[in-house]
Amino acid sequence: KLVAQLWHPGSIFYGAREGSLPLWSSGPNPGSFHSETAHAMEVEEVEEVIQGFAEAARRMREAGLDGVELMGTHGFLIEQFLSPRTNDRSDEYGGSEENRLRFILEVIDAVRAAVGSDFTVGIRISGDQFQAGGFGLQDMKRIMPRLTASGKLDYVSVTVGVGGAPIPPMYMPGAPYVYLAAGIKAVVDVPVFCVGRITDPVV
């Protein structure tokens, strides 16, 4: 089965190069790999990106893939809207937790509407950002039931934010993030994937 990860980098990667696209983010956040400050997206631009996720998902279905996975992790745009660390907007897409969830919920709704009910749609999220001012497991245990309540997500894949080690090096103990997936599994009714140095089928 082939599933495509759909993502927008936000303030990560792009920008600061001749001919490159400007950085867009939930706010004037600094770029992760350069000195450029991201453009705080206007509501019309937020709506444009949401529609972009939906159109990308539709193209993946038309191309014959089996599903799409929304990348809500690793500091990318969805996580930039979700996290209080990077979202201090004063409009309907920022501030309170309810408003910070609006972007990701609208992406989920738009993608599901674009692909129909008989196509796999999952989401990859950080169980913990491991960053000061960001969200942790207890926050995500509160948030994830909100994301899965509509029945529009088929599964959740749990990893960590950029403050951790998304690809754990060999000196870390085996399966260091399974406890995060277990925490999420305890509060949702969809399948939950866990990742990170799972090197033996027994584990």
PDB file of C-alpha atoms in Angstrom:
ATOM      1  CA  LYS A   1       0.000   0.000   0.000  1.00  0.00           C
ATOM      2  CA  LEU A   2       1.250   3.455  -0.873  1.00  0.00           C
ATOM      3  CA  VAL A   3       0.418   6.482   1.297  1.00  0.00           C
ATOM      4  CA  ALA A   4       1.743   9.979   0.552  1.00  0.00           C
ATOM      5  CA  GLN A   5       2.654  12.418   3.303  1.00  0.00           C
ATOM      6  CA  LEU A   6       1.170  15.852   2.627  1.00  0.00           C
ATOM      7  CA  TRP A   7       2.903  18.793   4.255  1.00  0.00           C
ATOM      8  CA  HIS A   8       3.685  22.481   4.064  1.00  0.00           C
ATOM      9  CA  PRO A   9       7.005  23.553   5.599  1.00  0.00           C
ATOM     10  CA  GLY A  10       5.836  26.866   7.007  1.00  0.00           C
ATOM     11  CA  SER A  11       8.939  28.642   8.308  1.00  0.00           C
ATOM     12  CA  ILE A  12      11.160  25.618   7.659  1.00  0.00           C
ATOM     13  CA  PHE A  13      13.436  25.004   4.631  1.00  0.00           C
ATOM     14  CA  TYR A  14      12.241  27.420   1.958  1.00  0.00           C
ATOM     15  CA  GLY A  15      13.188  31.036   1.619  1.00  0.00           C
ATOM     16  CA  ALA A  16      16.466  32.964   1.797  1.00  0.00           C
ATOM     17  CA  ARG A  17      17.450  31.744  -1.680  1.00  0.00           C
ATOM     18  CA  GLU A  18      17.151  33.555  -4.982  1.00  0.00           C
ATOM     19  CA  GLY A  19      13.985  32.518  -6.757  1.00  0.00           C
ATOM     20  CA  SER A  20      12.579  30.640  -3.764  1.00  0.00           C
ATOM     21  CA  LEU A  21       9.128  31.068  -2.341  1.00  0.00           C
ATOM     22  CA  PRO A  22       8.731  33.352   0.685  1.00  0.00           C
ATOM     23  CA  LEU A  23       8.245  31.703   4.062  1.00  0.00           C
ATOM     24  CA  TRP A  24       4.661  31.514   5.289  1.00  0.00           C
ATOM     25  CA  SER A  25       3.793  30.666   8.884  1.00  0.00           C
ATOM     26  CA  SER A  26       1.241  31.145  11.625  1.00  0.00           C
ATOM     27  CA  GLY A  27       3.176  34.241  12.678  1.00  0.00           C
ATOM     28  CA  PRO A  28       6.477  36.067  12.121  1.00  0.00           C
ATOM     29  CA  ASN A  29       8.465  33.014  13.141  1.00  0.00           C
ATOM     30  CA  PRO A  30      12.184  32.730  12.401  1.00  0.00           C
ATOM     31  CA  GLY A  31      13.292  30.273   9.757  1.00  0.00           C
ATOM     32  CA  SER A  32      14.822  27.097  11.110  1.00  0.00           C
ATOM     33  CA  PHE A  33      17.835  26.944   8.777  1.00  0.00           C
ATOM     34  CA  HIS A  34      18.311  30.598   7.810  1.00  0.00           C
ATOM     35  CA  SER A  35      17.840  34.112   9.154  1.00  0.00           C
ATOM     36  CA  GLU A  36      14.665  34.956   7.260  1.00  0.00           C
ATOM     37  CA  THR A  37      11.522  35.748   9.260  1.00  0.00           C
ATOM     38  CA  ALA A  38       8.325  34.153   7.995  1.00  0.00           C
ATOM     39  CA  HIS A  39       5.363  36.109   6.731  1.00  0.00           C
ATOM     40  CA  ALA A  40       2.384  35.866   9.107  1.00  0.00           C
ATOM     41  CA  MET A  41      -0.332  34.426   6.907  1.00  0.00           C
ATOM     42  CA  GLU A  42      -3.483  36.431   6.290  1.00  0.00           C
ATOM     43  CA  VAL A  43      -6.785  34.589   6.668  1.00  0.00           C
ATOM     44  CA  GLU A  44      -7.147  34.431   2.874  1.00  0.00           C
ATOM     45  CA  GLU A  45      -3.725  32.761   2.661  1.00  0.00           C
ATOM     46  CA  VAL A  46      -4.663  30.292   5.389  1.00  0.00           C
ATOM     47  CA  GLU A  47      -7.726  29.362   3.360  1.00  0.00           C
ATOM     48  CA  GLU A  48      -5.552  29.020   0.227  1.00  0.00           C
ATOM     49  CA  VAL A  49      -3.227  26.552   1.939  1.00  0.00           C
ATOM     50  CA  ILE A  50      -6.141  24.536   3.343  1.00  0.00           C
ATOM     51  CA  GLN A  51      -7.497  24.218  -0.181  1.00  0.00           C
ATOM     52  CA  GLY A  52      -4.002  23.276  -1.335  1.00  0.00           C
ATOM     53  CA  PHE A  53      -3.968  20.318   1.049  1.00  0.00           C
ATOM     54  CA  ALA A  54      -7.346  19.213  -0.325  1.00  0.00           C
ATOM     55  CA  GLU A  55      -6.248  19.521  -3.955  1.00  0.00           C
ATOM     56  CA  ALA A  56      -3.033  17.597  -3.259  1.00  0.00           C
ATOM     57  CA  ALA A  57      -5.013  14.813  -1.598  1.00  0.00           C
ATOM     58  CA  ARG A  58      -7.384  14.655  -4.555  1.00  0.00           C
ATOM     59  CA  ARG A  59      -4.441  14.339  -6.952  1.00  0.00           C
ATOM     60  CA  MET A  60      -2.996  11.521  -4.852  1.00  0.00           C
ATOM     61  CA  ARG A  61      -6.243   9.605  -5.134  1.00  0.00           C
ATOM     62  CA  GLU A  62      -6.454  10.208  -8.864  1.00  0.00           C
ATOM     63  CA  ALA A  63      -2.859   8.995  -9.206  1.00  0.00           C
ATOM     64  CA  GLY A  64      -3.849   5.639  -7.724  1.00  0.00           C
ATOM     65  CA  LEU A  65      -2.414   5.911  -4.218  1.00  0.00           C
ATOM     66  CA  ASP A  66      -4.081   4.178  -1.292  1.00  0.00           C
ATOM     67  CA  GLY A  67      -4.113   7.084   1.143  1.00  0.00           C
ATOM     68  CA  VAL A  68      -2.610  10.301   2.448  1.00  0.00           C
ATOM     69  CA  GLU A  69      -1.015  11.199   5.766  1.00  0.00           C
ATOM     70  CA  LEU A  70      -1.169  14.798   6.953  1.00  0.00           C
ATOM     71  CA  MET A  71       2.151  15.905   8.440  1.00  0.00           C
ATOM     72  CA  GLY A  72       1.248  17.694  11.656  1.00  0.00           C
ATOM     73  CA  THR A  73       4.684  17.258  13.187  1.00  0.00           C
ATOM     74  CA  HIS A  74       8.427  18.074  12.989  1.00  0.00           C
ATOM     75  CA  GLY A  75       7.804  21.806  13.213  1.00  0.00           C
ATOM     76  CA  PHE A  76       6.008  22.039   9.859  1.00  0.00           C
ATOM     77  CA  LEU A  77       3.118  24.426   9.211  1.00  0.00           C
ATOM     78  CA  ILE A  78       0.326  22.399  10.842  1.00  0.00           C
ATOM     79  CA  GLU A  79       2.375  22.160  14.028  1.00  0.00           C
ATOM     80  CA  GLN A  80       3.238  25.858  13.811  1.00  0.00           C
ATOM     81  CA  PHE A  81      -0.480  26.649  13.995  1.00  0.00           C
ATOM     82  CA  LEU A  82      -1.113  24.045  16.704  1.00  0.00           C
ATOM     83  CA  SER A  83       1.673  25.012  19.082  1.00  0.00           C
ATOM     84  CA  PRO A  84       1.463  27.935  21.524  1.00  0.00           C
ATOM     85  CA  ARG A  85       5.216  28.282  20.941  1.00  0.00           C
ATOM     86  CA  THR A  86       4.716  29.497  17.377  1.00  0.00           C
ATOM     87  CA  ASN A  87       1.115  30.718  17.283  1.00  0.00           C
ATOM     88  CA  ASP A  88       0.189  33.889  19.116  1.00  0.00           C
ATOM     89  CA  ARG A  89      -2.260  35.128  16.511  1.00  0.00           C
ATOM     90  CA  SER A  90      -5.177  37.278  17.662  1.00  0.00           C
ATOM     91  CA  ASP A  91      -7.700  36.098  15.061  1.00  0.00           C
ATOM     92  CA  GLU A  92      -9.773  32.921  14.783  1.00  0.00           C
ATOM     93  CA  TYR A  93      -6.675  30.834  14.002  1.00  0.00           C
ATOM     94  CA  GLY A  94      -4.687  31.645  17.115  1.00  0.00           C
ATOM     95  CA  GLY A  95      -4.556  32.409  20.807  1.00  0.00           C
ATOM     96  CA  SER A  96      -6.764  29.904  22.590  1.00  0.00           C
ATOM     97  CA  GLU A  97      -6.336  26.172  22.126  1.00  0.00           C
ATOM     98  CA  GLU A  98      -9.680  26.034  20.360  1.00  0.00           C
ATOM     99  CA  ASN A  99      -8.511  28.621  17.829  1.00  0.00           C
ATOM    100  CA  ARG A 100      -5.084  26.983  17.389  1.00  0.00           C
ATOM    101  CA  LEU A 101      -6.910  23.754  16.488  1.00  0.00           C
ATOM    102  CA  ARG A 102      -8.988  25.444  13.800  1.00  0.00           C
ATOM    103  CA  PHE A 103      -6.366  25.169  11.039  1.00  0.00           C
ATOM    104  CA  ILE A 104      -5.714  21.459  11.477  1.00  0.00           C
ATOM    105  CA  LEU A 105      -9.426  20.666  11.808  1.00  0.00           C
ATOM    106  CA  GLU A 106     -10.223  22.575   8.633  1.00  0.00           C
ATOM    107  CA  VAL A 107      -7.405  20.786   6.797  1.00  0.00           C
ATOM    108  CA  ILE A 108      -8.831  17.430   7.886  1.00  0.00           C
ATOM    109  CA  ASP A 109     -12.343  18.434   6.799  1.00  0.00           C
ATOM    110  CA  ALA A 110     -11.157  19.735   3.417  1.00  0.00           C
ATOM    111  CA  VAL A 111      -9.018  16.677   2.668  1.00  0.00           C
ATOM    112  CA  ARG A 112     -11.775  14.242   3.582  1.00  0.00           C
ATOM    113  CA  ALA A 113     -14.263  16.149   1.431  1.00  0.00           C
ATOM    114  CA  ALA A 114     -11.813  16.017  -1.486  1.00  0.00           C
ATOM    115  CA  VAL A 115     -11.114  12.263  -1.364  1.00  0.00           C
ATOM    116  CA  GLY A 116     -14.416  10.835  -0.157  1.00  0.00           C
ATOM    117  CA  SER A 117     -15.168   8.337   2.574  1.00  0.00           C
ATOM    118  CA  ASP A 118     -13.501   5.292   0.967  1.00  0.00           C
ATOM    119  CA  PHE A 119      -9.902   6.561   0.962  1.00  0.00           C
ATOM    120  CA  THR A 120      -7.417   6.366   3.825  1.00  0.00           C
ATOM    121  CA  VAL A 121      -6.609   9.625   5.600  1.00  0.00           C
ATOM    122  CA  GLY A 122      -4.254   9.604   8.575  1.00  0.00           C
ATOM    123  CA  ILE A 123      -2.276  12.162  10.495  1.00  0.00           C
ATOM    124  CA  ARG A 124       1.225  12.166  11.936  1.00  0.00           C
ATOM    125  CA  ILE A 125       1.561  14.239  15.092  1.00  0.00           C
ATOM    126  CA  SER A 126       4.130  14.936  17.763  1.00  0.00           C
ATOM    127  CA  GLY A 127       3.269  13.346  21.077  1.00  0.00           C
ATOM    128  CA  ASP A 128       5.606  15.895  22.675  1.00  0.00           C
ATOM    129  CA  GLN A 129       7.435  18.820  21.127  1.00  0.00           C
ATOM    130  CA  PHE A 130      10.191  18.705  23.729  1.00  0.00           C
ATOM    131  CA  GLN A 131      10.480  22.489  23.454  1.00  0.00           C
ATOM    132  CA  ALA A 132       9.914  25.179  26.053  1.00  0.00           C
ATOM    133  CA  GLY A 133       6.569  26.857  25.447  1.00  0.00           C
ATOM    134  CA  GLY A 134       5.393  24.027  23.219  1.00  0.00           C
ATOM    135  CA  PHE A 135       2.922  21.220  23.875  1.00  0.00           C
ATOM    136  CA  GLY A 136       3.553  17.958  25.689  1.00  0.00           C
ATOM    137  CA  LEU A 137       1.869  14.595  26.018  1.00  0.00           C
ATOM    138  CA  GLN A 138      -0.820  15.779  28.412  1.00  0.00           C
ATOM    139  CA  ASP A 139      -1.788  18.504  25.956  1.00  0.00           C
ATOM    140  CA  MET A 140      -1.949  16.010  23.092  1.00  0.00           C
ATOM    141  CA  LYS A 141      -4.045  13.583  25.123  1.00  0.00           C
ATOM    142  CA  ARG A 142      -6.544  16.424  25.426  1.00  0.00           C
ATOM    143  CA  ILE A 143      -6.237  17.509  21.785  1.00  0.00           C
ATOM    144  CA  MET A 144      -6.268  14.212  19.894  1.00  0.00           C
ATOM    145  CA  PRO A 145      -9.846  13.197  20.763  1.00  0.00           C
ATOM    146  CA  ARG A 146     -10.903  16.523  19.215  1.00  0.00           C
ATOM    147  CA  LEU A 147      -9.100  15.646  15.983  1.00  0.00           C
ATOM    148  CA  THR A 148     -10.536  12.135  15.709  1.00  0.00           C
ATOM    149  CA  ALA A 149     -14.074  12.836  16.972  1.00  0.00           C
ATOM    150  CA  SER A 150     -15.520  13.523  13.528  1.00  0.00           C
ATOM    151  CA  GLY A 151     -14.508  10.098  12.217  1.00  0.00           C
ATOM    152  CA  LYS A 152     -12.640  11.682   9.296  1.00  0.00           C
ATOM    153  CA  LEU A 153      -9.232  10.284  10.317  1.00  0.00           C
ATOM    154  CA  ASP A 154      -8.475   6.589   9.876  1.00  0.00           C
ATOM    155  CA  TYR A 155      -5.322   6.470  12.000  1.00  0.00           C
ATOM    156  CA  VAL A 156      -2.795   8.491  13.984  1.00  0.00           C
ATOM    157  CA  SER A 157       0.990   8.131  13.726  1.00  0.00           C
ATOM    158  CA  VAL A 158       2.813   9.428  16.804  1.00  0.00           C
ATOM    159  CA  THR A 159       6.351  10.787  16.709  1.00  0.00           C
ATOM    160  CA  VAL A 160       8.139  13.720  18.393  1.00  0.00           C
ATOM    161  CA  GLY A 161       8.755  17.372  17.684  1.00  0.00           C
ATOM    162  CA  VAL A 162      12.041  18.886  16.608  1.00  0.00           C
ATOM    163  CA  GLY A 163      13.038  19.454  20.232  1.00  0.00           C
ATOM    164  CA  GLY A 164      13.459  15.690  20.520  1.00  0.00           C
ATOM    165  CA  ALA A 165      15.195  13.332  18.125  1.00  0.00           C
ATOM    166  CA  PRO A 166      12.656  12.407  15.413  1.00  0.00           C
ATOM    167  CA  ILE A 167      15.200   9.886  14.074  1.00  0.00           C
ATOM    168  CA  PRO A 168      16.690   8.472  17.297  1.00  0.00           C
ATOM    169  CA  PRO A 169      20.433   7.781  16.995  1.00  0.00           C
ATOM    170  CA  MET A 170      21.819   4.372  17.883  1.00  0.00           C
ATOM    171  CA  TYR A 171      23.026   5.440  21.320  1.00  0.00           C
ATOM    172  CA  MET A 172      19.427   6.046  22.466  1.00  0.00           C
ATOM    173  CA  PRO A 173      17.571   3.133  24.056  1.00  0.00           C
ATOM    174  CA  GLY A 174      15.255   1.124  21.848  1.00  0.00           C
ATOM    175  CA  ALA A 175      11.684   2.303  21.239  1.00  0.00           C
ATOM    176  CA  PRO A 176      12.093   5.541  23.233  1.00  0.00           C
ATOM    177  CA  TYR A 177       8.805   7.092  22.099  1.00  0.00           C
ATOM    178  CA  VAL A 178       6.378   4.201  22.391  1.00  0.00           C
ATOM    179  CA  TYR A 179       5.071   5.663  25.658  1.00  0.00           C
ATOM    180  CA  LEU A 180       3.832   8.696  23.692  1.00  0.00           C
ATOM    181  CA  ALA A 181       1.895   6.487  21.273  1.00  0.00           C
ATOM    182  CA  ALA A 182       0.506   4.540  24.229  1.00  0.00           C
ATOM    183  CA  GLY A 183      -0.680   7.786  25.806  1.00  0.00           C
ATOM    184  CA  ILE A 184      -2.499   8.800  22.644  1.00  0.00           C
ATOM    185  CA  LYS A 185      -3.898   5.280  22.145  1.00  0.00           C
ATOM    186  CA  ALA A 186      -5.531   5.519  25.566  1.00  0.00           C
ATOM    187  CA  VAL A 187      -7.736   8.432  24.461  1.00  0.00           C
ATOM    188  CA  VAL A 188      -8.635   7.693  20.808  1.00  0.00           C
ATOM    189  CA  ASP A 189     -10.517   4.907  19.048  1.00  0.00           C
ATOM    190  CA  VAL A 190      -8.517   4.759  15.802  1.00  0.00           C
ATOM    191  CA  PRO A 191      -5.362   2.717  15.141  1.00  0.00           C
ATOM    192  CA  VAL A 192      -2.209   4.356  16.511  1.00  0.00           C
ATOM    193  CA  PHE A 193       1.259   3.839  15.006  1.00  0.00           C
ATOM    194  CA  CYS A 194       4.480   4.236  16.980  1.00  0.00           C
ATOM    195  CA  VAL A 195       7.954   4.944  15.569  1.00  0.00           C
ATOM    196  CA  GLY A 196      11.559   5.381  16.624  1.00  0.00           C
ATOM    197  CA  ARG A 197      14.272   2.700  16.965  1.00  0.00           C
ATOM    198  CA  ILE A 198      11.871  -0.212  16.858  1.00  0.00           C
ATOM    199  CA  THR A 199      14.499  -2.617  15.578  1.00  0.00           C
ATOM    200  CA  ASP A 200      13.001  -5.974  16.522  1.00  0.00           C
ATOM    201  CA  PRO A 201       9.559  -7.420  15.741  1.00  0.00           C
ATOM    202  CA  VAL A 202       9.265  -8.601  19.352  1.00  0.00           C
ATOM    203  CA  VAL A 203       9.404  -4.974  20.531  1.00  0.00           C
TER     204      VAL A 203
END
